[in-house]
PDB file of C-alpha atoms in Angstrom:
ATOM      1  CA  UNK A  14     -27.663  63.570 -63.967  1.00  0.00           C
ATOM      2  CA  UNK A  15     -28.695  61.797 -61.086  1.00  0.00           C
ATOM      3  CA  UNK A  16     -27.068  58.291 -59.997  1.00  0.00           C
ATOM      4  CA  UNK A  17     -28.090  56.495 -56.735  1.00  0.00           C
ATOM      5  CA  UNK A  18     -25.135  53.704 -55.661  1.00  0.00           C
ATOM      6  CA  UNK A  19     -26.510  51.395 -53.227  1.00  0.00           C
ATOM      7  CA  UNK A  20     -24.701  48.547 -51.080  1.00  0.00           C
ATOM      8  CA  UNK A  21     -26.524  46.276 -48.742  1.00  0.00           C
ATOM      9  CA  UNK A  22     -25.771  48.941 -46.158  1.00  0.00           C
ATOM     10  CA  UNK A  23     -26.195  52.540 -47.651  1.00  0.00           C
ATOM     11  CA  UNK A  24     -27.178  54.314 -50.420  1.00  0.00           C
ATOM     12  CA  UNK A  25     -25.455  57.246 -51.930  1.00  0.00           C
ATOM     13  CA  UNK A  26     -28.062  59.729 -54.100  1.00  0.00           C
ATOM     14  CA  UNK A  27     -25.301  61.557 -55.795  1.00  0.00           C
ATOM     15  CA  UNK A  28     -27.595  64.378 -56.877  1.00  0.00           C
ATOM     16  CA  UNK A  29     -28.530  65.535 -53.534  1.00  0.00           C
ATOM     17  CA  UNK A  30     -25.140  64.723 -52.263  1.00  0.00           C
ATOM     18  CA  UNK A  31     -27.104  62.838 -49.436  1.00  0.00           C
ATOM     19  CA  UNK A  32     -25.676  59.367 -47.562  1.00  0.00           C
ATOM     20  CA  UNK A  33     -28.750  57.855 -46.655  1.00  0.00           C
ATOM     21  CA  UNK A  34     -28.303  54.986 -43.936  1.00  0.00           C
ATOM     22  CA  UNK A  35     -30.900  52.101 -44.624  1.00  0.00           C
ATOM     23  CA  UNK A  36     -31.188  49.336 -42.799  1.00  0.00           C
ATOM     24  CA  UNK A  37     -30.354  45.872 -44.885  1.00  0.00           C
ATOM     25  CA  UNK A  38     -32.866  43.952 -46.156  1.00  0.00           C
ATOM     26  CA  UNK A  39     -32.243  41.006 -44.545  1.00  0.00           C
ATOM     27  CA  UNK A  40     -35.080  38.073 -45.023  1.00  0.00           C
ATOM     28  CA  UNK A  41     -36.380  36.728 -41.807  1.00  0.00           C
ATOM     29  CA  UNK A  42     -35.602  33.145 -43.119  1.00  0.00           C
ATOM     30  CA  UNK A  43     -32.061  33.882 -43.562  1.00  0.00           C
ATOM     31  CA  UNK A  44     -32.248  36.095 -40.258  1.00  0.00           C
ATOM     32  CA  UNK A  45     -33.094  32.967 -38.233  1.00  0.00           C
ATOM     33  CA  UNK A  46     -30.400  30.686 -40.157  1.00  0.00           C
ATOM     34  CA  UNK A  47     -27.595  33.517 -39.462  1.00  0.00           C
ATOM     35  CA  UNK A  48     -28.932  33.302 -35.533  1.00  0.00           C
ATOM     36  CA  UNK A  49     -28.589  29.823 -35.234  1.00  0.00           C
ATOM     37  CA  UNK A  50     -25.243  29.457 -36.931  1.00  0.00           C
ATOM     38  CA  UNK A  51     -24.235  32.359 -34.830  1.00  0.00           C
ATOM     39  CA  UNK A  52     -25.054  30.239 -31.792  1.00  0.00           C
ATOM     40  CA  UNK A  53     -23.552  27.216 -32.412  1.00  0.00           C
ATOM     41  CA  UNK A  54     -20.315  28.984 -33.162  1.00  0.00           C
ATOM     42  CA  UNK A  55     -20.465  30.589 -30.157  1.00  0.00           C
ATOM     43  CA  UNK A  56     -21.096  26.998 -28.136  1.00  0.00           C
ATOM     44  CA  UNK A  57     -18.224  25.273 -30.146  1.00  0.00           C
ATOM     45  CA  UNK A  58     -16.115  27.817 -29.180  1.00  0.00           C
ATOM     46  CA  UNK A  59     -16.727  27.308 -25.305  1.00  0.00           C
ATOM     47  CA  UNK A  60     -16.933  24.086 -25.558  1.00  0.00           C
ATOM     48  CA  UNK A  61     -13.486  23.895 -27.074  1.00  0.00           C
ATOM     49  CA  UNK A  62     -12.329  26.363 -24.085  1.00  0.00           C
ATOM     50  CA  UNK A  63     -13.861  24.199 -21.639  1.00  0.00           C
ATOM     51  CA  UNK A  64     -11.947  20.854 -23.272  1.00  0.00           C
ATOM     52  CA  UNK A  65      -8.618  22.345 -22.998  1.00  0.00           C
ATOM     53  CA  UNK A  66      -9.007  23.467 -19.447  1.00  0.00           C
ATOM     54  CA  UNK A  67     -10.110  20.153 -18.415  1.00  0.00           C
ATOM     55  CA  UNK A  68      -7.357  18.173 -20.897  1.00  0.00           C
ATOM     56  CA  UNK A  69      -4.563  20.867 -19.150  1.00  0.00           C
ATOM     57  CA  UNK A  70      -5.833  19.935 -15.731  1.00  0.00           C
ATOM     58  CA  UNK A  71      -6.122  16.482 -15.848  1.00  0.00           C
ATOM     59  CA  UNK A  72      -2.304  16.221 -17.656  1.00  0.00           C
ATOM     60  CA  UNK A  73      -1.475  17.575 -14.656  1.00  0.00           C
ATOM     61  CA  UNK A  74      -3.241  15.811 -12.407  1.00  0.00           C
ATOM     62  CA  UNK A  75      -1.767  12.981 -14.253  1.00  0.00           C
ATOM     63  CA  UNK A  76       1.379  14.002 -13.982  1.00  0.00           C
ATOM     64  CA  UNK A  77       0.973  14.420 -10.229  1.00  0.00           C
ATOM     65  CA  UNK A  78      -0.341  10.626  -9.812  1.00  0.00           C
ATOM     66  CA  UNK A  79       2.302   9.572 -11.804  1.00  0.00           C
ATOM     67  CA  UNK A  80       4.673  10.943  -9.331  1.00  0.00           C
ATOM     68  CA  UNK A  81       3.025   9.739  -6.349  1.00  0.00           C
ATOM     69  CA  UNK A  82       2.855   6.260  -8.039  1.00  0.00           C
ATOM     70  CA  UNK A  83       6.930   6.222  -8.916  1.00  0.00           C
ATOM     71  CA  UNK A  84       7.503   7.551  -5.008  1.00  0.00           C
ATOM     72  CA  UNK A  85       5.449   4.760  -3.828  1.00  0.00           C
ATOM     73  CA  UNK A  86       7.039   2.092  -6.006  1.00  0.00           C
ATOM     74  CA  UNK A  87      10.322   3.126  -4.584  1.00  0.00           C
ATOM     75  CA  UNK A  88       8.785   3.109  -0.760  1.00  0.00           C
ATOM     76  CA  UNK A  89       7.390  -0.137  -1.811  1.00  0.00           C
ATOM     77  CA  UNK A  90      10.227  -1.832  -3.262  1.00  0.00           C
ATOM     78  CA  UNK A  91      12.714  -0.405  -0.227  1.00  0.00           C
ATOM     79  CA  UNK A  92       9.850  -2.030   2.422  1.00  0.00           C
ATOM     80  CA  UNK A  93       9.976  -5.035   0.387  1.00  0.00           C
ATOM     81  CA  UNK A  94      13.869  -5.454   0.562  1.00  0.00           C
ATOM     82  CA  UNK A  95      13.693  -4.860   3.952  1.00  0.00           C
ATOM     83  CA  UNK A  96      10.850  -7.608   4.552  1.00  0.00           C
ATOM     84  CA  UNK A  97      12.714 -10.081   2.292  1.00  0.00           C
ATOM     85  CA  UNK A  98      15.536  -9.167   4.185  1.00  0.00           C
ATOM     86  CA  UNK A  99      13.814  -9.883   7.551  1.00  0.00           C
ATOM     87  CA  UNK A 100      12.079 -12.994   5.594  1.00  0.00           C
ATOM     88  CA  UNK A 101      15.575 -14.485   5.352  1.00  0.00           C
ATOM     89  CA  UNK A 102      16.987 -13.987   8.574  1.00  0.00           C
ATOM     90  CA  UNK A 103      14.046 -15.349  10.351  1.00  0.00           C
ATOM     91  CA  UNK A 104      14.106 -18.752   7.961  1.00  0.00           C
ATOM     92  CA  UNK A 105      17.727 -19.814   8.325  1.00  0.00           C
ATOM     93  CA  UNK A 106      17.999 -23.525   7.085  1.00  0.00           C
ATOM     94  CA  UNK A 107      17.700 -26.783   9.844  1.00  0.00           C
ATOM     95  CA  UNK A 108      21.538 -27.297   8.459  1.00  0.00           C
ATOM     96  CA  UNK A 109      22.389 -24.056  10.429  1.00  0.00           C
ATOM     97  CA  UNK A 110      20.454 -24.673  13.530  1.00  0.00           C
ATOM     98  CA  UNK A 111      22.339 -28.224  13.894  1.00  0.00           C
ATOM     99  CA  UNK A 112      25.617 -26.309  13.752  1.00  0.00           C
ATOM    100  CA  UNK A 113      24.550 -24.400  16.707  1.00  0.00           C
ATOM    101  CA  UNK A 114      26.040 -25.814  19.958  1.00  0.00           C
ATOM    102  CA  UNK A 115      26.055 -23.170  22.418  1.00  0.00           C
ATOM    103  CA  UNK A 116      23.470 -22.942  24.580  1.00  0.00           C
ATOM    104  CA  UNK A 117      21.360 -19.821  25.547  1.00  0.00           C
ATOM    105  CA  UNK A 118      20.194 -18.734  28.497  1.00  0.00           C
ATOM    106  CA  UNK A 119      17.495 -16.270  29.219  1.00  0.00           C
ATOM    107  CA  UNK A 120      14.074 -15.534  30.023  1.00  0.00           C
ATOM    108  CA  UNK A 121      11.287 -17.957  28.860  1.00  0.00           C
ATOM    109  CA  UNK A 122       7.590 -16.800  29.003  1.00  0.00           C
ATOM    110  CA  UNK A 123       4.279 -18.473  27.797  1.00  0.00           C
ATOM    111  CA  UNK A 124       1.437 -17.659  25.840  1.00  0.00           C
ATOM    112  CA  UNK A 125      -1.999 -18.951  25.351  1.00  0.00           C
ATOM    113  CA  UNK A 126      -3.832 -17.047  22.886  1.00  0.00           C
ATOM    114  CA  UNK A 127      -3.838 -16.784  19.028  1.00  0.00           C
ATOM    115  CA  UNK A 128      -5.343 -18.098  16.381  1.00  0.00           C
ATOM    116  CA  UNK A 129      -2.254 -18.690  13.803  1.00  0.00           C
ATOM    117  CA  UNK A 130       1.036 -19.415  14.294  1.00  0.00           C
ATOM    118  CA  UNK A 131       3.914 -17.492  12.039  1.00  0.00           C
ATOM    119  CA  UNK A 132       4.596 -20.635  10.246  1.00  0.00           C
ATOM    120  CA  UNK A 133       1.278 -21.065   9.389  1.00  0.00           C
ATOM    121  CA  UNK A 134      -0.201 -23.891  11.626  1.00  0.00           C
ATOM    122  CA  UNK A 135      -3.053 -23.269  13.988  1.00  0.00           C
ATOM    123  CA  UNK A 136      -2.356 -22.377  17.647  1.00  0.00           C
ATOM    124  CA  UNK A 137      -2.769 -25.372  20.260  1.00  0.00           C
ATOM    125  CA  UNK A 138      -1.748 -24.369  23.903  1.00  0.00           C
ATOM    126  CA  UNK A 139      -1.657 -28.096  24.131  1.00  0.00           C
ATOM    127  CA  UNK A 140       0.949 -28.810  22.042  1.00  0.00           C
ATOM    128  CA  UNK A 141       4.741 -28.773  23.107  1.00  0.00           C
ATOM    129  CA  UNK A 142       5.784 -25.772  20.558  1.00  0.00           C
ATOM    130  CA  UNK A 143       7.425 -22.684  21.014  1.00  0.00           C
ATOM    131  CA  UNK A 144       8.085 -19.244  19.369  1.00  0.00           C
ATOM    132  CA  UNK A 145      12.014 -18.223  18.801  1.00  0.00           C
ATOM    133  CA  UNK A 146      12.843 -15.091  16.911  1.00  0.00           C
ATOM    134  CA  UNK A 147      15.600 -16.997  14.665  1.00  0.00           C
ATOM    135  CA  UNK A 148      15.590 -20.536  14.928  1.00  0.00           C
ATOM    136  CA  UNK A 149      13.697 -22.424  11.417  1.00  0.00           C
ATOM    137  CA  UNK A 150      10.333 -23.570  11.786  1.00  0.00           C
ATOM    138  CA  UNK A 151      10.548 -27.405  13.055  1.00  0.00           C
ATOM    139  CA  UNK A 152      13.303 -27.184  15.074  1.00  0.00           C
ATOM    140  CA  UNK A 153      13.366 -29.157  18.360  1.00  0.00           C
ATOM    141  CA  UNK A 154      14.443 -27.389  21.475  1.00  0.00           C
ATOM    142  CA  UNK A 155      15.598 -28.592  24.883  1.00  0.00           C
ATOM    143  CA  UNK A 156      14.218 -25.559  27.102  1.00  0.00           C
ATOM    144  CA  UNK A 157      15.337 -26.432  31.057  1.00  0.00           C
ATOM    145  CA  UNK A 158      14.419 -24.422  33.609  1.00  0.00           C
ATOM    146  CA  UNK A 159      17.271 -23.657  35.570  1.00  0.00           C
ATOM    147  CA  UNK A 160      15.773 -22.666  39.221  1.00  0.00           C
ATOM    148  CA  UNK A 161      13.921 -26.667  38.904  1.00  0.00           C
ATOM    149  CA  UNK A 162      16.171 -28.594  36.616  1.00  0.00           C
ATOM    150  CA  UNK A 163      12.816 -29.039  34.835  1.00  0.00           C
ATOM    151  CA  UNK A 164      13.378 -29.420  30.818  1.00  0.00           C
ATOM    152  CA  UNK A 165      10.848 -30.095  27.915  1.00  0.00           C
ATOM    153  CA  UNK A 166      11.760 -30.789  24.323  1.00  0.00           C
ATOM    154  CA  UNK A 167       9.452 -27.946  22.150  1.00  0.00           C
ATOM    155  CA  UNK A 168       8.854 -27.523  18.342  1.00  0.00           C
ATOM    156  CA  UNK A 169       9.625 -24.067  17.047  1.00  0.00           C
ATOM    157  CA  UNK A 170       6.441 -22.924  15.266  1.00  0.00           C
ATOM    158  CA  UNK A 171       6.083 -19.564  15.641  1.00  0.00           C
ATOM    159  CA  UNK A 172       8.151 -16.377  16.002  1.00  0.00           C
ATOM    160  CA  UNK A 173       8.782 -14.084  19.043  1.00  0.00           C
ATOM    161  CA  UNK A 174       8.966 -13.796  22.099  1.00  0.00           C
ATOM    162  CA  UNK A 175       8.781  -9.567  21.553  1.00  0.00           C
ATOM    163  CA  UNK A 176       9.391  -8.539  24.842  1.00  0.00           C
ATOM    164  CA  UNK A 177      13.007  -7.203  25.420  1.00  0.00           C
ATOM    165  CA  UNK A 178      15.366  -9.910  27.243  1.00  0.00           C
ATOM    166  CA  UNK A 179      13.052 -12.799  26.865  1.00  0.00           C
ATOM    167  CA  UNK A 180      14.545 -15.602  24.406  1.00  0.00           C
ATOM    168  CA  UNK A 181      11.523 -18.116  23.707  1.00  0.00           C
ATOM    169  CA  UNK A 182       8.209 -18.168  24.239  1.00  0.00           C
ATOM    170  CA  UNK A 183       6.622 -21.533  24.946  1.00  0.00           C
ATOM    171  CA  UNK A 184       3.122 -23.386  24.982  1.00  0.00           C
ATOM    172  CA  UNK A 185       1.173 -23.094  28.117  1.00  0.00           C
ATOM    173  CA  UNK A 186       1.651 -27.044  28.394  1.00  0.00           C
ATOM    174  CA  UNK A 187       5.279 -26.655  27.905  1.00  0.00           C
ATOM    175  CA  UNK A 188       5.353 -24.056  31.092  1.00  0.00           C
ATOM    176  CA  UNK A 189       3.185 -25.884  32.488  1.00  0.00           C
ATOM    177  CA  UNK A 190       5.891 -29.298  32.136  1.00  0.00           C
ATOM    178  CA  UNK A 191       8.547 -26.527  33.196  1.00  0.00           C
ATOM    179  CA  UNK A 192       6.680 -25.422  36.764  1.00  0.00           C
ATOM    180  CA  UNK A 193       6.691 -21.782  35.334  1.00  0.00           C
ATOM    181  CA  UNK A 194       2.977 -21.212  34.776  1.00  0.00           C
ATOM    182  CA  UNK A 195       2.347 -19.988  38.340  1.00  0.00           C
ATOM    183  CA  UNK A 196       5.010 -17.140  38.049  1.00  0.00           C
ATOM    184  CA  UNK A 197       4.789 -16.655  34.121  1.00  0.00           C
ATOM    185  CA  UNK A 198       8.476 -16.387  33.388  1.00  0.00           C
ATOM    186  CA  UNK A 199      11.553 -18.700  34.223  1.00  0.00           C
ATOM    187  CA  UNK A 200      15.481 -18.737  33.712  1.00  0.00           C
ATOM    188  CA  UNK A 201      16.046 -21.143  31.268  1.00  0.00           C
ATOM    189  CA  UNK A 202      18.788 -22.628  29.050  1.00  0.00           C
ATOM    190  CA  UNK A 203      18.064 -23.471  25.174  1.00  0.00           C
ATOM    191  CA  UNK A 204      20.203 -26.502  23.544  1.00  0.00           C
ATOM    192  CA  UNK A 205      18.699 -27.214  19.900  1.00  0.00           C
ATOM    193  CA  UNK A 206      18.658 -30.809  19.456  1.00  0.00           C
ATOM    194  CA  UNK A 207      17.734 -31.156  15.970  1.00  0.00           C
TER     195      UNK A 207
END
């Protein structure tokens, strides 16, 4: 009795007691289909290992902007206190400025060149104005020269002088009403007037 068992890799003859090995009989229709779906498999699988590297590294690039954004916004709002803080010194109301009756003394300087004022105005070296670190914007200001008794009334417009000691900074035809312009700087006394 002979029997022959076959799979669709091997056949068996049972009367020999023989494994034969056979290749499968694979169409070469099928073949190609098996190929292709083979392949795309393959791609979809890098592809989706190539996603979630990118989706882990930009979470944690996220992540890392995020940070950088919250540190800033806490610089930020600590500069901005500070500047609204600064803001509010600089702009005390005309109300104070009239309670001030003590004169200053100190050293006066002029300038002549800028474009823009701190208040906002545009610069005129002609005008009578001046630049105070403190005083409001429109304040008059009786600046005398002490050495010449010479005095001028000046607008505060602007803000400095920034030069350590000096206390106002006036127009060059204010220093020039003053008889400072040929040594650049004068003793002077400040009274506010209004």
């Amino acid at each position: 009795m002979s029997s022959i068992g076959c799979t669709s890799i091997s056949c068996v003859d049972v009367r020999l007691g023989r494994t034969q090995l056979e290749p499968p009989s694979i169409p070469a229709e099928r073949a190609g289909k098996l190929i292709r779906l083979l392949a795309v498999a393959l791609g979809a699988a890098s592809l989706a290992a190539c996603t979630q590297s990118t989706v882990v590294t930009h979470k944690s690039e996220l992540r890392a902007v995020r940070q950088a954004s919250l540190d800033q916004d806490r610089t930020t709002s600590s500069m901005m206190k500070k500047r609204v803080a600064a803001v509010r010194k600089h702009t005390a109301s005309r109300r104070d400025a009239g309670r001030v009756k003590t004169a200053s003394h100190g050293v006066a300087s002029f300038y002549t060149e800028g474009t823009k004022t701190a208040s906002g105005e545009k610069f005129n070296t002609m005008e009578m104005t001046a630049a105070h670190p403190t005083l409001p914007f429109g304040t008059k200001l009786r600046v005398t020269n002490v050495a010449s008794g010479q005095s001028v009334t000046v607008r505060v417009n602007d803000r400095g002088p920034y030069v350590r000691g000096r206390v106002v900074d006036v127009s060059y035809s204010a220093a020039d009403a003053l008889g400072m312009v040929g040594k650049g700087v004068a003793k002077v006394k400040l009274d506010v007037v209004q």
